[in-house]
PDB file of C-alpha atoms in Angstrom:
ATOM      1  CA  UNK A   1       0.000   0.000   0.000  1.00 39.00           C
ATOM      2  CA  UNK A   2       1.221   3.499  -0.739  1.00 39.00           C
ATOM      3  CA  UNK A   3       0.221   6.965   0.332  1.00 42.00           C
ATOM      4  CA  UNK A   4       1.553   8.505  -2.858  1.00 41.00           C
ATOM      5  CA  UNK A   5       3.579   7.080  -5.742  1.00 34.00           C
ATOM      6  CA  UNK A   6       6.529   9.101  -4.528  1.00 38.00           C
ATOM      7  CA  UNK A   7       6.196   8.088  -0.886  1.00 39.00           C
ATOM      8  CA  UNK A   8       6.927   4.409  -0.204  1.00 37.00           C
ATOM      9  CA  UNK A   9       5.406   3.153   3.028  1.00 38.00           C
ATOM     10  CA  UNK A  10       7.581   0.962   5.171  1.00 38.00           C
ATOM     11  CA  UNK A  11       5.009  -0.837   7.302  1.00 39.00           C
ATOM     12  CA  UNK A  12       6.519  -2.324  10.425  1.00 39.00           C
ATOM     13  CA  UNK A  13       9.831  -0.515  10.082  1.00 40.00           C
ATOM     14  CA  UNK A  14      10.995   0.872  13.384  1.00 42.00           C
ATOM     15  CA  UNK A  15      11.310   4.635  13.508  1.00 47.00           C
ATOM     16  CA  UNK A  16      13.468   6.683  15.810  1.00 57.00           C
ATOM     17  CA  UNK A  17      12.004   8.416  18.823  1.00 80.00           C
ATOM     18  CA  UNK A  18      10.918  11.650  17.177  1.00 93.00           C
ATOM     19  CA  UNK A  19       7.570  13.403  17.360  1.00 96.00           C
ATOM     20  CA  UNK A  20       5.009  13.129  14.591  1.00 98.00           C
ATOM     21  CA  UNK A  21       5.426  16.848  13.955  1.00 98.00           C
ATOM     22  CA  UNK A  22       9.164  16.331  13.401  1.00 97.00           C
ATOM     23  CA  UNK A  23       8.491  13.809  10.645  1.00 98.00           C
ATOM     24  CA  UNK A  24       5.796  15.952   9.072  1.00 98.00           C
ATOM     25  CA  UNK A  25       8.122  18.944   8.972  1.00 98.00           C
ATOM     26  CA  UNK A  26      10.935  16.859   7.465  1.00 97.00           C
ATOM     27  CA  UNK A  27       8.534  15.342   4.935  1.00 98.00           C
ATOM     28  CA  UNK A  28       7.900  18.743   3.404  1.00 97.00           C
ATOM     29  CA  UNK A  29      11.376  18.574   1.878  1.00 97.00           C
ATOM     30  CA  UNK A  30      11.910  14.809   2.143  1.00 97.00           C
ATOM     31  CA  UNK A  31       8.566  13.183   1.297  1.00 97.00           C
ATOM     32  CA  UNK A  32       9.763   9.704   2.255  1.00 97.00           C
ATOM     33  CA  UNK A  33       9.866  10.808   5.919  1.00 97.00           C
ATOM     34  CA  UNK A  34       6.071  10.782   5.966  1.00 98.00           C
ATOM     35  CA  UNK A  35       6.195   6.985   5.984  1.00 97.00           C
ATOM     36  CA  UNK A  36       6.952   7.162   9.718  1.00 97.00           C
ATOM     37  CA  UNK A  37       3.398   8.358  10.399  1.00 97.00           C
ATOM     38  CA  UNK A  38       2.006   5.382   8.528  1.00 97.00           C
ATOM     39  CA  UNK A  39       4.240   3.038  10.522  1.00 96.00           C
ATOM     40  CA  UNK A  40       3.038   4.534  13.781  1.00 97.00           C
ATOM     41  CA  UNK A  41      -0.663   5.081  13.210  1.00 97.00           C
ATOM     42  CA  UNK A  42      -1.973   3.022  10.289  1.00 97.00           C
ATOM     43  CA  UNK A  43      -3.107   0.114  12.451  1.00 96.00           C
ATOM     44  CA  UNK A  44      -5.058   2.367  14.811  1.00 96.00           C
ATOM     45  CA  UNK A  45      -6.718   4.232  11.947  1.00 97.00           C
ATOM     46  CA  UNK A  46      -7.617   0.926  10.300  1.00 96.00           C
ATOM     47  CA  UNK A  47      -9.188  -0.430  13.506  1.00 94.00           C
ATOM     48  CA  UNK A  48     -11.208   2.752  13.955  1.00 94.00           C
ATOM     49  CA  UNK A  49     -12.448   2.603  10.360  1.00 93.00           C
ATOM     50  CA  UNK A  50     -13.246  -1.106  10.596  1.00 91.00           C
ATOM     51  CA  UNK A  51     -15.326  -0.631  13.739  1.00 88.00           C
ATOM     52  CA  UNK A  52     -17.346   2.090  12.077  1.00 89.00           C
ATOM     53  CA  UNK A  53     -17.689   0.803   8.514  1.00 88.00           C
ATOM     54  CA  UNK A  54     -16.574  -2.824   8.601  1.00 86.00           C
ATOM     55  CA  UNK A  55     -13.325  -4.432   7.404  1.00 87.00           C
ATOM     56  CA  UNK A  56     -14.296  -4.330   3.744  1.00 84.00           C
ATOM     57  CA  UNK A  57     -14.242  -0.520   3.620  1.00 88.00           C
ATOM     58  CA  UNK A  58     -11.586   0.040   6.281  1.00 91.00           C
ATOM     59  CA  UNK A  59      -8.471  -0.501   4.197  1.00 93.00           C
ATOM     60  CA  UNK A  60      -9.550   1.970   1.535  1.00 92.00           C
ATOM     61  CA  UNK A  61     -10.547   4.540   4.152  1.00 94.00           C
ATOM     62  CA  UNK A  62      -7.235   4.120   5.966  1.00 96.00           C
ATOM     63  CA  UNK A  63      -5.342   4.564   2.700  1.00 96.00           C
ATOM     64  CA  UNK A  64      -7.410   7.624   1.838  1.00 95.00           C
ATOM     65  CA  UNK A  65      -6.712   9.062   5.290  1.00 97.00           C
ATOM     66  CA  UNK A  66      -2.952   8.949   4.792  1.00 98.00           C
ATOM     67  CA  UNK A  67      -3.185  10.118   1.199  1.00 97.00           C
ATOM     68  CA  UNK A  68      -5.160  13.151   2.356  1.00 97.00           C
ATOM     69  CA  UNK A  69      -2.783  13.749   5.259  1.00 98.00           C
ATOM     70  CA  UNK A  70       0.221  13.611   2.934  1.00 98.00           C
ATOM     71  CA  UNK A  71      -1.388  16.088   0.570  1.00 97.00           C
ATOM     72  CA  UNK A  72      -2.191  18.439   3.460  1.00 97.00           C
ATOM     73  CA  UNK A  73       1.081  18.080   5.386  1.00 97.00           C
ATOM     74  CA  UNK A  74       2.200  21.619   4.526  1.00 97.00           C
ATOM     75  CA  UNK A  75      -0.812  22.951   6.457  1.00 97.00           C
ATOM     76  CA  UNK A  76      -0.178  20.898   9.600  1.00 98.00           C
ATOM     77  CA  UNK A  77       0.318  22.855  12.835  1.00 97.00           C
ATOM     78  CA  UNK A  78       3.831  21.843  13.854  1.00 97.00           C
ATOM     79  CA  UNK A  79       3.162  22.997  17.427  1.00 97.00           C
ATOM     80  CA  UNK A  80       1.133  19.802  17.846  1.00 97.00           C
ATOM     81  CA  UNK A  81       3.645  17.026  18.404  1.00 97.00           C
ATOM     82  CA  UNK A  82       1.082  14.220  18.209  1.00 97.00           C
ATOM     83  CA  UNK A  83      -0.639  13.825  14.834  1.00 98.00           C
ATOM     84  CA  UNK A  84      -3.287  11.364  16.031  1.00 98.00           C
ATOM     85  CA  UNK A  85      -6.078  13.970  16.409  1.00 98.00           C
ATOM     86  CA  UNK A  86      -5.324  15.259  12.912  1.00 98.00           C
ATOM     87  CA  UNK A  87      -5.331  11.779  11.390  1.00 98.00           C
ATOM     88  CA  UNK A  88      -8.492  10.673  13.184  1.00 98.00           C
ATOM     89  CA  UNK A  89     -10.140  13.937  12.194  1.00 97.00           C
ATOM     90  CA  UNK A  90      -9.393  13.185   8.550  1.00 98.00           C
ATOM     91  CA  UNK A  91     -10.647   9.622   8.983  1.00 97.00           C
ATOM     92  CA  UNK A  92     -13.841  10.861  10.639  1.00 96.00           C
ATOM     93  CA  UNK A  93     -14.470  13.292   7.796  1.00 94.00           C
ATOM     94  CA  UNK A  94     -14.053  10.423   5.351  1.00 94.00           C
ATOM     95  CA  UNK A  95     -16.459   8.276   7.376  1.00 92.00           C
ATOM     96  CA  UNK A  96     -18.918  11.129   6.879  1.00 88.00           C
ATOM     97  CA  UNK A  97     -19.089  10.218   3.192  1.00 85.00           C
ATOM     98  CA  UNK A  98     -20.440   6.814   4.210  1.00 85.00           C
ATOM     99  CA  UNK A  99     -23.070   7.770   6.791  1.00 78.00           C
ATOM    100  CA  UNK A 100     -25.735   5.583   5.264  1.00 78.00           C
ATOM    101  CA  UNK A 101     -23.398   2.598   5.113  1.00 78.00           C
ATOM    102  CA  UNK A 102     -22.411   3.121   8.739  1.00 81.00           C
ATOM    103  CA  UNK A 103     -26.029   3.377   9.856  1.00 73.00           C
ATOM    104  CA  UNK A 104     -26.910   0.230   7.908  1.00 79.00           C
ATOM    105  CA  UNK A 105     -23.995  -1.604   9.536  1.00 79.00           C
ATOM    106  CA  UNK A 106     -25.084  -0.660  13.061  1.00 77.00           C
ATOM    107  CA  UNK A 107     -28.712  -1.515  12.331  1.00 77.00           C
ATOM    108  CA  UNK A 108     -27.714  -4.904  10.952  1.00 78.00           C
ATOM    109  CA  UNK A 109     -25.504  -5.629  13.953  1.00 74.00           C
ATOM    110  CA  UNK A 110     -28.360  -4.649  16.235  1.00 72.00           C
ATOM    111  CA  UNK A 111     -30.220  -7.715  14.992  1.00 73.00           C
ATOM    112  CA  UNK A 112     -27.452 -10.128  15.989  1.00 65.00           C
ATOM    113  CA  UNK A 113     -28.576 -11.951  19.167  1.00 58.00           C
ATOM    114  CA  UNK A 114     -25.543 -11.322  21.368  1.00 51.00           C
ATOM    115  CA  UNK A 115     -26.429  -8.504  23.788  1.00 46.00           C
ATOM    116  CA  UNK A 116     -23.883  -6.420  25.647  1.00 43.00           C
ATOM    117  CA  UNK A 117     -23.609  -7.736  29.252  1.00 45.00           C
ATOM    118  CA  UNK A 118     -25.496  -5.504  31.663  1.00 42.00           C
ATOM    119  CA  UNK A 119     -23.467  -6.475  34.725  1.00 41.00           C
ATOM    120  CA  UNK A 120     -20.786  -4.019  33.588  1.00 39.00           C
ATOM    121  CA  UNK A 121     -20.883  -0.204  33.666  1.00 42.00           C
ATOM    122  CA  UNK A 122     -22.765   1.040  30.633  1.00 45.00           C
ATOM    123  CA  UNK A 123     -22.269   3.757  28.013  1.00 50.00           C
ATOM    124  CA  UNK A 124     -18.536   4.534  27.675  1.00 53.00           C
ATOM    125  CA  UNK A 125     -17.350   1.126  28.877  1.00 53.00           C
ATOM    126  CA  UNK A 126     -19.839  -0.735  26.715  1.00 54.00           C
ATOM    127  CA  UNK A 127     -18.891   1.258  23.634  1.00 60.00           C
ATOM    128  CA  UNK A 128     -15.171   0.805  24.283  1.00 56.00           C
ATOM    129  CA  UNK A 129     -15.555  -2.939  24.843  1.00 54.00           C
ATOM    130  CA  UNK A 130     -17.511  -3.183  21.624  1.00 53.00           C
ATOM    131  CA  UNK A 131     -14.364  -2.252  19.752  1.00 49.00           C
ATOM    132  CA  UNK A 132     -12.877  -5.602  20.730  1.00 41.00           C
ATOM    133  CA  UNK A 133     -15.990  -7.752  21.079  1.00 46.00           C
ATOM    134  CA  UNK A 134     -18.076  -6.432  18.202  1.00 49.00           C
ATOM    135  CA  UNK A 135     -21.277  -4.432  18.243  1.00 49.00           C
ATOM    136  CA  UNK A 136     -24.408  -6.291  19.195  1.00 58.00           C
ATOM    137  CA  UNK A 137     -27.980  -5.716  20.155  1.00 68.00           C
ATOM    138  CA  UNK A 138     -29.062  -2.629  22.040  1.00 74.00           C
ATOM    139  CA  UNK A 139     -25.682  -0.899  21.781  1.00 78.00           C
ATOM    140  CA  UNK A 140     -25.504  -1.098  17.993  1.00 80.00           C
ATOM    141  CA  UNK A 141     -29.100   0.089  17.750  1.00 82.00           C
ATOM    142  CA  UNK A 142     -28.371   3.013  20.066  1.00 84.00           C
ATOM    143  CA  UNK A 143     -25.311   4.041  18.059  1.00 86.00           C
ATOM    144  CA  UNK A 144     -27.375   3.925  14.882  1.00 85.00           C
ATOM    145  CA  UNK A 145     -29.902   6.310  16.428  1.00 86.00           C
ATOM    146  CA  UNK A 146     -27.288   8.880  17.479  1.00 89.00           C
ATOM    147  CA  UNK A 147     -26.885  11.911  15.250  1.00 91.00           C
ATOM    148  CA  UNK A 148     -23.689  11.932  13.198  1.00 91.00           C
ATOM    149  CA  UNK A 149     -22.043  14.659  15.299  1.00 93.00           C
ATOM    150  CA  UNK A 150     -22.804  12.876  18.573  1.00 94.00           C
ATOM    151  CA  UNK A 151     -21.663   9.517  17.229  1.00 92.00           C
ATOM    152  CA  UNK A 152     -18.404  11.053  15.961  1.00 94.00           C
ATOM    153  CA  UNK A 153     -17.567  12.448  19.387  1.00 95.00           C
ATOM    154  CA  UNK A 154     -18.345   9.347  21.422  1.00 92.00           C
ATOM    155  CA  UNK A 155     -16.486   7.047  19.021  1.00 92.00           C
ATOM    156  CA  UNK A 156     -13.421   9.288  18.802  1.00 95.00           C
ATOM    157  CA  UNK A 157     -13.193   9.114  22.583  1.00 93.00           C
ATOM    158  CA  UNK A 158     -14.126   5.446  22.990  1.00 89.00           C
ATOM    159  CA  UNK A 159     -12.498   3.883  19.912  1.00 90.00           C
ATOM    160  CA  UNK A 160      -9.756   6.313  18.863  1.00 93.00           C
ATOM    161  CA  UNK A 161      -8.819   6.869  22.534  1.00 92.00           C
ATOM    162  CA  UNK A 162      -8.680  10.648  22.197  1.00 96.00           C
ATOM    163  CA  UNK A 163      -9.179  12.936  25.174  1.00 95.00           C
ATOM    164  CA  UNK A 164     -11.526  15.925  25.031  1.00 96.00           C
ATOM    165  CA  UNK A 165      -8.905  18.351  23.765  1.00 97.00           C
ATOM    166  CA  UNK A 166      -7.748  15.911  21.082  1.00 97.00           C
ATOM    167  CA  UNK A 167     -11.323  15.174  20.000  1.00 97.00           C
ATOM    168  CA  UNK A 168     -11.903  18.917  19.721  1.00 97.00           C
ATOM    169  CA  UNK A 169      -8.812  19.217  17.498  1.00 97.00           C
ATOM    170  CA  UNK A 170      -9.963  16.283  15.367  1.00 97.00           C
ATOM    171  CA  UNK A 171     -13.393  17.780  14.795  1.00 96.00           C
ATOM    172  CA  UNK A 172     -12.365  21.428  14.642  1.00 96.00           C
ATOM    173  CA  UNK A 173     -14.766  22.448  17.419  1.00 97.00           C
ATOM    174  CA  UNK A 174     -14.311  23.948  20.901  1.00 97.00           C
ATOM    175  CA  UNK A 175     -13.677  21.624  23.841  1.00 97.00           C
ATOM    176  CA  UNK A 176     -16.964  22.774  25.366  1.00 97.00           C
ATOM    177  CA  UNK A 177     -18.794  21.510  22.301  1.00 97.00           C
ATOM    178  CA  UNK A 178     -17.121  18.120  22.665  1.00 97.00           C
ATOM    179  CA  UNK A 179     -18.178  17.953  26.309  1.00 96.00           C
ATOM    180  CA  UNK A 180     -21.758  18.894  25.472  1.00 96.00           C
ATOM    181  CA  UNK A 181     -22.075  16.406  22.613  1.00 95.00           C
ATOM    182  CA  UNK A 182     -20.414  13.656  24.607  1.00 93.00           C
ATOM    183  CA  UNK A 183     -22.733  14.233  27.555  1.00 92.00           C
ATOM    184  CA  UNK A 184     -25.802  13.925  25.341  1.00 92.00           C
ATOM    185  CA  UNK A 185     -24.450  10.870  23.534  1.00 91.00           C
ATOM    186  CA  UNK A 186     -23.619   9.112  26.799  1.00 89.00           C
ATOM    187  CA  UNK A 187     -27.043   9.893  28.207  1.00 89.00           C
ATOM    188  CA  UNK A 188     -28.693   8.418  25.128  1.00 87.00           C
ATOM    189  CA  UNK A 189     -26.549   5.281  25.316  1.00 85.00           C
ATOM    190  CA  UNK A 190     -27.124   4.798  29.054  1.00 85.00           C
ATOM    191  CA  UNK A 191     -30.867   5.071  28.547  1.00 84.00           C
ATOM    192  CA  UNK A 192     -30.794   2.601  25.662  1.00 79.00           C
ATOM    193  CA  UNK A 193     -28.708   0.128  27.664  1.00 76.00           C
ATOM    194  CA  UNK A 194     -30.910   0.341  30.745  1.00 74.00           C
ATOM    195  CA  UNK A 195     -28.213   1.857  32.939  1.00 64.00           C
ATOM    196  CA  UNK A 196     -28.559   4.658  35.446  1.00 33.00           C
ATOM    197  CA  UNK A 197     -25.017   5.147  36.784  1.00 28.00           C
ATOM    198  CA  UNK A 198     -22.624   7.330  34.806  1.00 30.00           C
ATOM    199  CA  UNK A 199     -19.273   5.692  34.205  1.00 28.00           C
ATOM    200  CA  UNK A 200     -15.946   7.452  34.565  1.00 31.00           C
ATOM    201  CA  UNK A 201     -14.298   5.035  32.112  1.00 38.00           C
ATOM    202  CA  UNK A 202     -12.822   7.789  29.959  1.00 40.00           C
ATOM    203  CA  UNK A 203     -12.434  10.463  32.631  1.00 40.00           C
ATOM    204  CA  UNK A 204      -9.015   9.266  33.745  1.00 38.00           C
ATOM    205  CA  UNK A 205      -7.465  10.331  30.437  1.00 41.00           C
ATOM    206  CA  UNK A 206      -9.984  12.830  29.137  1.00 43.00           C
ATOM    207  CA  UNK A 207      -8.266  15.726  30.869  1.00 42.00           C
ATOM    208  CA  UNK A 208      -7.710  19.007  29.155  1.00 39.00           C
TER     209      UNK A 208
END
């Protein structure tokens, strides 16, 4: 797989301990340096895409994410050492082109008879666990009913493992907007899953 014909990707090659911003800056004059971002983040972007759209579409979306990032590297804010919010923001925008497919996927998974266990904290924890165990039943149905902007926020936090500030960067919105959307999304999910206790699953790393 390649990001650009002139930028070979060296999947699995170990990179030195430099920040993402360092590689992006170097890549502006040495395009091959951009391969380090693929090495570091391609797997995570693929998993995020696969959870939202399924494995069939995930590889193309992951490739498109890095192609877009490479094309836009000259506009990257080098003050941000970690490029994950930027990359997941691009991926989320690309998911937006497949909203109907995503909704159909969640609705189909909602019909699979393997409900999320209710002896665990609901909402954030259930959504995060679904990344590994697969979406089923009430949770998939609840995600399908969320508006696109609320679903984007909760899945960036739960599946991309971004904190509030990083999610705000990814979406290009204020942190307060992320908090508000996340609160509403969690409330909707808790209600759908029959839970009444808020979970602090993401609070430990969702600091500003």
